[in-house]
Coordinates of C-alpha atoms and ligand atoms in Angstrom, one line a residue:
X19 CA 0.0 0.0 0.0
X20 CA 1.4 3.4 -1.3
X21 CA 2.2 5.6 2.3
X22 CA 0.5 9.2 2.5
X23 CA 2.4 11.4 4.7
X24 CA 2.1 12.5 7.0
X25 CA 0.3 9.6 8.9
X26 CA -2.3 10.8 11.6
X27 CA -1.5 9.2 14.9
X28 CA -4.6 9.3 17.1
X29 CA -3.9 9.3 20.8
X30 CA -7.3 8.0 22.7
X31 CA -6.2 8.9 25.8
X32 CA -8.9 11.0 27.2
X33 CA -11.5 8.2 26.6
X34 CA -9.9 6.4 29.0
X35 CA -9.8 9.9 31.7
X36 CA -13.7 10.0 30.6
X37 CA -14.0 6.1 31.5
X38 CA -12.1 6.4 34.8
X39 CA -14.0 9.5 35.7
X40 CA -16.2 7.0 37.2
X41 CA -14.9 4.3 37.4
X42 CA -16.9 1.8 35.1
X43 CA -16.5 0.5 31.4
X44 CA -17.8 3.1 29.6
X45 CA -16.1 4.9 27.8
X46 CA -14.2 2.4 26.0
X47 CA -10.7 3.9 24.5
X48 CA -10.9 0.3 22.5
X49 CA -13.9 1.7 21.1
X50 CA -12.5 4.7 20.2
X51 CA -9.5 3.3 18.1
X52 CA -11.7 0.9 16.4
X53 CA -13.8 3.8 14.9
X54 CA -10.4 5.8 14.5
X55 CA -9.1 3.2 12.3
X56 CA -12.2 3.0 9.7
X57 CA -12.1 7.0 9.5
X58 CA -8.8 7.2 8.5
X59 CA -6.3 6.7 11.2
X60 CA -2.7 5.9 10.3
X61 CA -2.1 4.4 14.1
X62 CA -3.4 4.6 17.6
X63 CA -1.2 6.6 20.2
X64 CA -1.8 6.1 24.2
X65 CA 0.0 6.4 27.1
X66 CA 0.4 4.2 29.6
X67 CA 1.8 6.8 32.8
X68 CA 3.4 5.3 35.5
X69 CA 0.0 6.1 38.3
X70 CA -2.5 5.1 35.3
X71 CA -4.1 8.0 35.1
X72 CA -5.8 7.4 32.0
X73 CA -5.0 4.4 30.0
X74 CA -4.5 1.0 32.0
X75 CA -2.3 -2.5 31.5
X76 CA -5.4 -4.4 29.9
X77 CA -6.2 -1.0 27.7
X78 CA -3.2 -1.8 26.1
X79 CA -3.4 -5.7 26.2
X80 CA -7.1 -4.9 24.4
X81 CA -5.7 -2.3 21.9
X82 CA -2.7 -4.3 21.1
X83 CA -4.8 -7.4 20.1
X84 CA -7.9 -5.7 18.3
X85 CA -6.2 -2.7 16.4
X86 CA -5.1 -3.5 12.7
X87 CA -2.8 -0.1 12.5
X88 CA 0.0 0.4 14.4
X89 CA 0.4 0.8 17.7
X90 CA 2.7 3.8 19.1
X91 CA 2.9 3.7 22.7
X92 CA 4.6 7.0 24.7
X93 CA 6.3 6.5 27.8
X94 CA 8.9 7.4 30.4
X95 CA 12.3 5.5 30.6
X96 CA 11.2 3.4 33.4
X97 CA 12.0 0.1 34.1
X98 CA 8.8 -0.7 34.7
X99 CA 7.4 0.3 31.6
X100 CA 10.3 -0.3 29.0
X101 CA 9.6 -4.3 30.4
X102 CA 6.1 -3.7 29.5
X103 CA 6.5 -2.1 26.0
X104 CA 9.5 -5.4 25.6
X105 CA 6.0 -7.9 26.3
X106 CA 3.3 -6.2 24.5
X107 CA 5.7 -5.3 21.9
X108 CA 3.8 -2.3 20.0
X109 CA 5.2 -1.1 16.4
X110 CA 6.7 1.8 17.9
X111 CA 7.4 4.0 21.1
X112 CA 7.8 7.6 22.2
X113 CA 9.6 8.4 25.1
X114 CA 8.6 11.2 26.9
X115 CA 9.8 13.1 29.9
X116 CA 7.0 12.9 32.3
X117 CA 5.9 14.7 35.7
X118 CA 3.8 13.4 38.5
X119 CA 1.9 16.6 38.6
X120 CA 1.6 17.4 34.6
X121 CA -1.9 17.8 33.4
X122 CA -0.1 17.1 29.9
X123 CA 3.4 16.1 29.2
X124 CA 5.4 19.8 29.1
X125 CA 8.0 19.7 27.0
X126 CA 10.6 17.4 25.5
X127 CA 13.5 15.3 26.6
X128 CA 16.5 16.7 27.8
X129 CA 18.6 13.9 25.9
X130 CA 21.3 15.2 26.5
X131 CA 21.1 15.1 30.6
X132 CA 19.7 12.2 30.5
X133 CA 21.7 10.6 28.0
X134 CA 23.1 7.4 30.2
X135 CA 19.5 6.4 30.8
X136 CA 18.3 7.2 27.5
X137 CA 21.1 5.3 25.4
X138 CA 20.6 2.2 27.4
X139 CA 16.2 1.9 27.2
X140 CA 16.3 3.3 23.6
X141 CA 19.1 0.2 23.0
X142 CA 16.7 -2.4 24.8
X143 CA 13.7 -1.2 22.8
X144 CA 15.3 -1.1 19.8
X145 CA 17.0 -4.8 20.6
X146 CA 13.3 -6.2 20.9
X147 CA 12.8 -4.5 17.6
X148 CA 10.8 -2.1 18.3
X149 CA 11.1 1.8 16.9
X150 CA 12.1 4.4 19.4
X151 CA 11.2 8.3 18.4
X152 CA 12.2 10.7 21.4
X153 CA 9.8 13.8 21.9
X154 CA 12.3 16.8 21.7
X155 CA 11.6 20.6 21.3
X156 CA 12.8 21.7 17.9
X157 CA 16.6 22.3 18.8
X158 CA 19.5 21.1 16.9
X159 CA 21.7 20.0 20.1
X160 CA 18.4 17.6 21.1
X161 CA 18.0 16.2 17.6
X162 CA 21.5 15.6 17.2
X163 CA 21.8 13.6 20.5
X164 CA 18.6 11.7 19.8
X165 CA 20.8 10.2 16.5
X166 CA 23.6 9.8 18.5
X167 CA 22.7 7.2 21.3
X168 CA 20.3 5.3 18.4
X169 CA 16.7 6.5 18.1
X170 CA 15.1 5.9 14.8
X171 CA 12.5 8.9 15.4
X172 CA 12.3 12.6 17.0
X173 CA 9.3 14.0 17.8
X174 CA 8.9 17.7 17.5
X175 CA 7.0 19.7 20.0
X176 CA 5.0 21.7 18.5
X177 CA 2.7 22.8 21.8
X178 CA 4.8 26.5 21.9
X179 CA 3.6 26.7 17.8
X180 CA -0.2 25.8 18.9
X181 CA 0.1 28.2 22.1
X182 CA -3.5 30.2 21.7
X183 CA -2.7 34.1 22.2
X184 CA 0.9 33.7 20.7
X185 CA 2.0 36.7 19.4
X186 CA 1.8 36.3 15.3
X187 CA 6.0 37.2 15.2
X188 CA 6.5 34.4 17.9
X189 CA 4.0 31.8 16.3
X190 CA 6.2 32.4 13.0
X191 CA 9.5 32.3 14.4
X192 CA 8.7 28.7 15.9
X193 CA 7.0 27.4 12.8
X194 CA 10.5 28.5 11.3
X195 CA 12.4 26.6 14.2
X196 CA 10.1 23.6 13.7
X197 CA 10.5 23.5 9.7
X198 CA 14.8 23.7 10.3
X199 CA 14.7 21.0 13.1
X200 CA 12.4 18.9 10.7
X201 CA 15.1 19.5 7.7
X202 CA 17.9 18.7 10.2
X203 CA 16.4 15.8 11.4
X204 CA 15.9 14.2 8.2
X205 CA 19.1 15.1 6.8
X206 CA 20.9 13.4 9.2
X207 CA 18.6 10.1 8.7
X208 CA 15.8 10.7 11.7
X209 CA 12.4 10.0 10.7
X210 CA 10.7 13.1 11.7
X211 CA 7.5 13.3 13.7
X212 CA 6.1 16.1 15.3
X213 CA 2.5 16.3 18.0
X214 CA 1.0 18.2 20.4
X215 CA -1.6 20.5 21.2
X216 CA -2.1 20.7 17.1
X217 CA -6.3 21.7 15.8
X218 CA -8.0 22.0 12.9
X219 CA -6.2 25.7 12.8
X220 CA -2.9 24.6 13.1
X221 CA -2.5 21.3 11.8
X222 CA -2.0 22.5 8.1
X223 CA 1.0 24.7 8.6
X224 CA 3.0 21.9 10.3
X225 CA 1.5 18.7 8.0
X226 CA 2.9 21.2 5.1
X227 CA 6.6 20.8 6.3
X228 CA 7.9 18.2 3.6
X229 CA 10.3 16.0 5.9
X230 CA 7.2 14.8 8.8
X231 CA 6.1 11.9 8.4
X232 CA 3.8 11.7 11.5
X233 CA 1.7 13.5 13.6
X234 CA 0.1 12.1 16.5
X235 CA -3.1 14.1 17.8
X236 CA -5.0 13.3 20.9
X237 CA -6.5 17.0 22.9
X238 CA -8.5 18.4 20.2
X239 CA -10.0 15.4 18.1
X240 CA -11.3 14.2 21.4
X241 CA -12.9 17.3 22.3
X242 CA -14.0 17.8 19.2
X243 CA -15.7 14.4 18.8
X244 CA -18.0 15.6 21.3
X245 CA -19.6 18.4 18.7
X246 CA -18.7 16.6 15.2
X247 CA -18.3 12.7 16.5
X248 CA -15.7 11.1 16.7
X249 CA -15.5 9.7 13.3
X250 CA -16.2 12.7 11.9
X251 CA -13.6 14.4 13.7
X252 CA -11.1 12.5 12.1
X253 CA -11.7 12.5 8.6
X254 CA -12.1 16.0 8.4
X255 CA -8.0 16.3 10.3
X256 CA -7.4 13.7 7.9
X257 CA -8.6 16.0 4.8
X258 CA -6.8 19.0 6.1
X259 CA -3.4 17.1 6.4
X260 CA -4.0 16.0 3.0
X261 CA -4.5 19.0 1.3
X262 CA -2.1 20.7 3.5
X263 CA 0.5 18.7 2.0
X264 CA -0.9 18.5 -1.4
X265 CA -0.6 22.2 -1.3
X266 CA -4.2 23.2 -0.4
X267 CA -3.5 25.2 3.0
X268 CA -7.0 25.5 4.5
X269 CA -7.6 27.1 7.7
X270 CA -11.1 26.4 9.8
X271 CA -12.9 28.6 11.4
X272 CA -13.6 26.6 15.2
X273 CA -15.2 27.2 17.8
X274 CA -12.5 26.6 20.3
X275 CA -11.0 30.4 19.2
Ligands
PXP326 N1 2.8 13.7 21.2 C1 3.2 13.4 22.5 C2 4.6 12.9 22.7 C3 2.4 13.7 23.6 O1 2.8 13.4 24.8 C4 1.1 14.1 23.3 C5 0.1 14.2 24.5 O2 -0.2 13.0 25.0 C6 0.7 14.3 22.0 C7 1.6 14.1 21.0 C8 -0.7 14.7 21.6 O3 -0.9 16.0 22.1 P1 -2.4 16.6 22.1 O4 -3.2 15.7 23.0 O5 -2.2 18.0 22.6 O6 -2.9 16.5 20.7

């Protein structure tokens, strides 16, 4: 089958917050990525935090076993949970640095400072053949160390792009830093993905940058499902990454302004 990038990751997370909200079955996030897949989705994005906020063990035992896409699974580099991504084996992860306290993961790896640690879970992952992407803000030294100790993937932040109230200079000053850390990246053999905090507004400008091949979008298309549905939510991200790329920038008028 012929690739279209960039593929739209869809990260189901907040069915599961809805779901544990209180505490039953309903909503299910398996649910959810079953009628992601037949509007469109590329792959199904969750994850699993070390207290469970949201997505559980048997979520991803479910997902793992009933999705036909692939499965990208974000994560800290935990012991805990680099032996579970080595079991359930999804097609790929994305480690991220995460924070008890977050609402949201806040911004990207320091690979760098962490590179000891880093090195050695992005080694074990990629020993159980599984694809390792690193979520990085758009910064040469960060891209450059995620090729150095191994990952096959960066991840570009893009939630200071998709800030609402950015000053118009600022947004295009990062769009710029994002489209020179996506060149960089692929020039030096990353694959280049990028995620986070990205609507119907801003999805086009980034899905235009030639070198991303992914974007993984969770926030808005949830919320969203809840005016549109969730299936409808999806094709029409789909559409705008599509034309986006194809050269058809379109921007939507939304309610969330
Ligand atoms: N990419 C990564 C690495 C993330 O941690 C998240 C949030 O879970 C996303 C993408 C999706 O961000 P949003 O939910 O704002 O679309």
């Amino acid at each position: 089958m012929v690739q279209n990038y960039p593929r739209l990751g869809v990260n189901v997370d907040h069915i599961a917050t809805l779901r544990n909200a209180r505490g039953g079955a309903h909503p299910d996030p398996l649910r959810a990525a079953l009628i992601a897949q037949s509007a469109g989705a590329d792959g199904i994005t969750v994850h699993l935090r070390e207290d469970r906020r949201h997505i559980d063990d048997r979520d991803l035992a479910r997902l793992i076993s009933s999705i036909d896409v692939p499965l990208n699974l974000e994560m800290a580099a935990t012991p805990e949970i680099i032996a579970i991504a080595r079991e359930i084996q999804p097609e790929a992860v994305c480690i991220v640095p995460e924070k008890r306290m977050e609402r949201t993961t806040e911004g990207g790896l320091h690979v760098l400072e962490n590179r000891a640690n880093l090195s050695s879970c992005v080694k074990t992952l990629n020993d159980s053949g599984i694809r390792v992407s690193l979520f990085v803000e758009p910064s040469a030294q960060q891209i450059e160390a995620s090729k150095e100790i191994g990952a096959m993937a960066v991840e570009l932040h893009t939630g200071r792009y998709c800030l609402p109230g950015l000053d118009p200079d600022m947004r295009e000053r990062e769009l710029l830093r994002l489209m020179e850390a996506a060149s960089l990246a692929d020039s030096i053999g990353l694959e280049c993905h990028a995620g986070h905090g990205l609507c119907f507004d801003s999805v086009g400008s980034i899905a235009k940058i030639p070198q991303i091949k992914e974007l993984n979008i969770g926030h808005f298309l949830m919320g969203e499902a809840m005016f549109l549905g969730l299936g409808a939510a999806i094709k029409k991200m789909k559409k705008l990454i599509t034309n986006a790329r194809n050269g058809k920038l379109e921007t939507e008028e939304t309610e969330h302004k």
